Amino acid sequence: MIRNYLKTAYRSLLKNKGFTILNVLGLSIGLATCLLIVFYVVDELSYDRYNTKADRIYRLTLDAQLNGHGGLFATSEGPLLSAIKGTFPEIEKSVRMVDAAGLFISPSKYYFKKGVQNIQETNVVYTEPGLFDIFTLPMIDGSPSTALNDPHSAVITESTARKYFNKVNVVGQTLTLNDTSTYKITGVIKDLPSQSHFNYDFFLSFSTLPESRVQGWGYSGVHNYVLLKPGSDIKKLETQIAAIEIKHSFSAAAWTTNGNHFRMILKPLLDIHLKDDSQYSLSKNGSMEYVYIFSVIAIFILLIACVNFMNLSTARSSNRAKEVGVRKVLGSARKYLIAQFLTESILVTLVSTIIAVVLAFALLPLFNQMADKQLAFTIHSLSWLVPSLIIIVLVIGFLAGSYPAFFLSAFQPIDVLKGKISTGFKGGFLRSFVVVFQFSISIFLIIGTLIIYNQLNYIHNKSLGFDRSQVLVIKNTTSLGKNAQILTQELKQLPGVVNATMSAYTPTGSDRLKTGLFPHKVIDIKEDLLTEFWSVDENYINTMGIKLVAGRNFSKVMATDSSAIIVNEAFAKKLGEKDPLNKTVYRFSYGLQAFHIVGVIKDFNYESLKDKIEPAVLAYGPDNGAISIRMHSADLTTLMTQVENKWKTFSPNQAFSYSFMDQEFDATYRSEQRIGAIFIAFTALAIAIACLGLFGLAAYAAEQRYKEIGIRKVLGASVSTIVSMLSMDFIKLVLISILIATPLAWWAMQKWLQDFAYRTSIQWYVLAMAGAGAILIAFITISFQSIKAALSNPVNSLKSE
């Protein structure tokens, strides 16, 4: 019997090739798209779950507000864990981690020697042996309990061991750091999974760090983690830890006055990647918002594909009413008819699902490139993918076949054979609803795509207060020492170089330094002016193209400029002085320092456009962290070769590492660019699926009105009149879709734009363009079938009457 069902289903599907292809194609594309998004979402949700104790690991996060400055910080103070150790029985284990890049101590850059070559490494962290008690980091070689006990000991990853020694068992070997210090390798661990909120290659012993710098109250650059016992009272523990922190702070009373506050948050490990907005996190986190957005898009696209499949199936099934009547007259029971229709539907769904898996597999590399992921079909993914696909096949197949199976099989044979069963497009409320549903989603995605594109275009073209074009940034110049200044001077002599400056801090770079400045000599924490504090030379402002609005630039010939600063407009406003020139501000850092203001520069965006411009101060002083060169040359390739040759003269064993400032700026918004690209791709797929369904329905409608079209042509109707008649039914549905989707899309994208401090507005013409585009797409899709029907010979449709 089953064999007969399959044979009959195959013949029926083969007989209606056009509708079968449309059904399979639409459902395959929808399922493949949904699969890719599901892989993305599962990957995002799996961060840090490789840790066996993940549900009990928490990071100490500061929520501080002082004099209008503050926010959430992923770091806290170094002695904090020592101060609370043994005080709270809820804390089972604890560990400190300090990202090497955020230490602001020597060495500020990390070069490990391999042969004669110095290789810069950025994934370096200082930490304690407790790391292996809390996090699941399997050790291949060495003892986890003692690996990081001694100063100048190091644990490295498996791939790092192979990189430097071409083997894994390297415990006892040494690595030379910056040609000055030696670290003994005491352990090798497996490479960390990509789904980790930190991903380091070098774990250096915390005890190596100078105690006065990271283990004294006042340095808050330590990532503190605790492993809590089951059932711990999190809120109570947060309050108790905050009290200890406040007790040791510079001015405890300041935190409870003038609207200031200091809170401690125990951030669950599993929330860090997607639900954490803290500054100074160990990696660039994802966004739960985007997980929700993509999940909704996946559901929408799957719904479009499924209802499209069901719509075409139900539309076509009415043509099989006579078949049902004949089968019943010949004695076929209703249950066999139901089984026949469901078999056909499930067969189409099965074929579509197989094609969808192949499509998803083929498109996965491209999707990885767009989403900056490393997704792959693995044994683990198959464990949930296969059961899910089986459920999808059965559910979609049953729903799509339910109408013909249960509705048509209930017809009385005599009514069917007398032609009493009404057919036609106009009577199908469900089909009209589906078209509205499909195009509402498509229009929503079109509007979202246009607004994302406009915002990215706005970011790209906005005046930032500095000129990022044709600025080359040479990195890793710390190792040059005093030669960095000599190299800068020689680079300025090259033809095509307009100017050059030496500083670790650039508007598009990642190095930042915040400090507190005070308006009076007697330090009062209530008057703290938290600001960026960058050491620069006299060429910095001109090289960066920053506008000086008052005062003067730094000068090499003025001895007093060693304590001079130039402030931005935001700092001047915060200071509260109409004329800040020649005013003195103070800084307490290893003693009291006084700085006098010699200039005011126009505000410039040194952070993402999601953030407002905050106070910034340029201090006159040497900093050889990087060299920035402003170029103006028609032959950029030749100039780059000359710059590299100069570099090799001073540092022959170190790779020439550089970037262009406009590329660094674009990298800041890479996640938004990826989202925009993915949105465009998904929108195109949603429209394509909707159009496939519309194409099939238009063909069905034209077929149902075949004789009507013939009569109208005989009576003198023109081709344009018939095309208009066949199209208007669908265009009305698209207009309804526009009315539904436009306000929803406006509201959703308005919420998305709120993340940007500097943003474009949603113009009316964007909404109009999306609506007009949807109408045009729908009309083009329909017109092919409409024109074909209108041009047909009426004799063919009327000769049987």
Coordinates of N, CA and C in Angstrom, one line a residue, residues 19 23 306-318 320 345 348 399-401 403-404 408 431 697:
F19 N 4.5 23.5 -10.6 CA 4.2 23.8 -9.2 C 5.1 23.0 -8.3
N23 N 7.4 24.7 -5.4 CA 7.2 24.3 -4.0 C 8.6 23.9 -3.5
C306 N 7.1 28.1 4.5 CA 6.1 27.0 4.8 C 4.7 27.4 4.3
V307 N 4.3 28.7 4.6 CA 3.0 29.1 4.2 C 2.9 29.2 2.7
N308 N 4.0 29.5 2.1 CA 4.1 29.6 0.6 C 3.9 28.2 0.0
F309 N 4.5 27.2 0.6 CA 4.3 25.8 0.2 C 2.9 25.4 0.4
M310 N 2.3 25.7 1.6 CA 0.9 25.3 1.9 C 0.0 26.0 0.9
N311 N 0.3 27.3 0.7 CA -0.6 28.1 -0.2 C -0.7 27.5 -1.6
L312 N 0.5 27.2 -2.1 CA 0.5 26.6 -3.5 C -0.1 25.2 -3.5
S313 N 0.1 24.5 -2.4 CA -0.5 23.1 -2.4 C -2.0 23.2 -2.3
T314 N -2.6 24.1 -1.5 CA -4.0 24.2 -1.4 C -4.6 24.8 -2.6
A315 N -3.9 25.8 -3.2 CA -4.4 26.4 -4.5 C -4.5 25.3 -5.6
R316 N -3.6 24.5 -5.7 CA -3.5 23.5 -6.7 C -4.5 22.3 -6.4
S317 N -4.7 22.1 -5.1 CA -5.5 20.9 -4.8 C -6.9 20.9 -5.2
S318 N -7.5 22.2 -5.4 CA -8.9 22.3 -5.9 C -9.1 21.7 -7.2
R320 N -7.9 19.0 -8.1 CA -7.9 17.5 -8.0 C -9.3 17.1 -7.3
S345 N 2.6 15.4 0.1 CA 3.2 16.6 0.8 C 4.5 16.3 1.6
V348 N 7.4 15.9 -0.9 CA 8.0 17.1 -1.3 C 8.8 17.8 -0.2
L399 N 1.1 19.8 7.8 CA 0.3 21.0 7.6 C 0.0 21.3 6.2
A400 N 1.0 21.2 5.3 CA 0.8 21.5 3.9 C -0.2 20.6 3.3
G401 N -0.2 19.3 3.7 CA -1.2 18.4 3.1 C -2.5 18.2 3.8
Y403 N -5.0 20.4 4.2 CA -6.2 20.9 3.5 C -6.7 20.0 2.5
P404 N -5.9 19.5 1.5 CA -6.4 18.6 0.5 C -6.7 17.2 1.2
L408 N -10.7 18.1 1.0 CA -11.2 17.5 -0.2 C -11.7 16.1 -0.1
R431 N -5.5 32.2 1.2 CA -4.4 32.6 0.2 C -4.1 34.1 0.2
L697 N 0.9 31.6 -7.6 CA -0.5 31.9 -7.4 C -1.1 32.7 -8.6

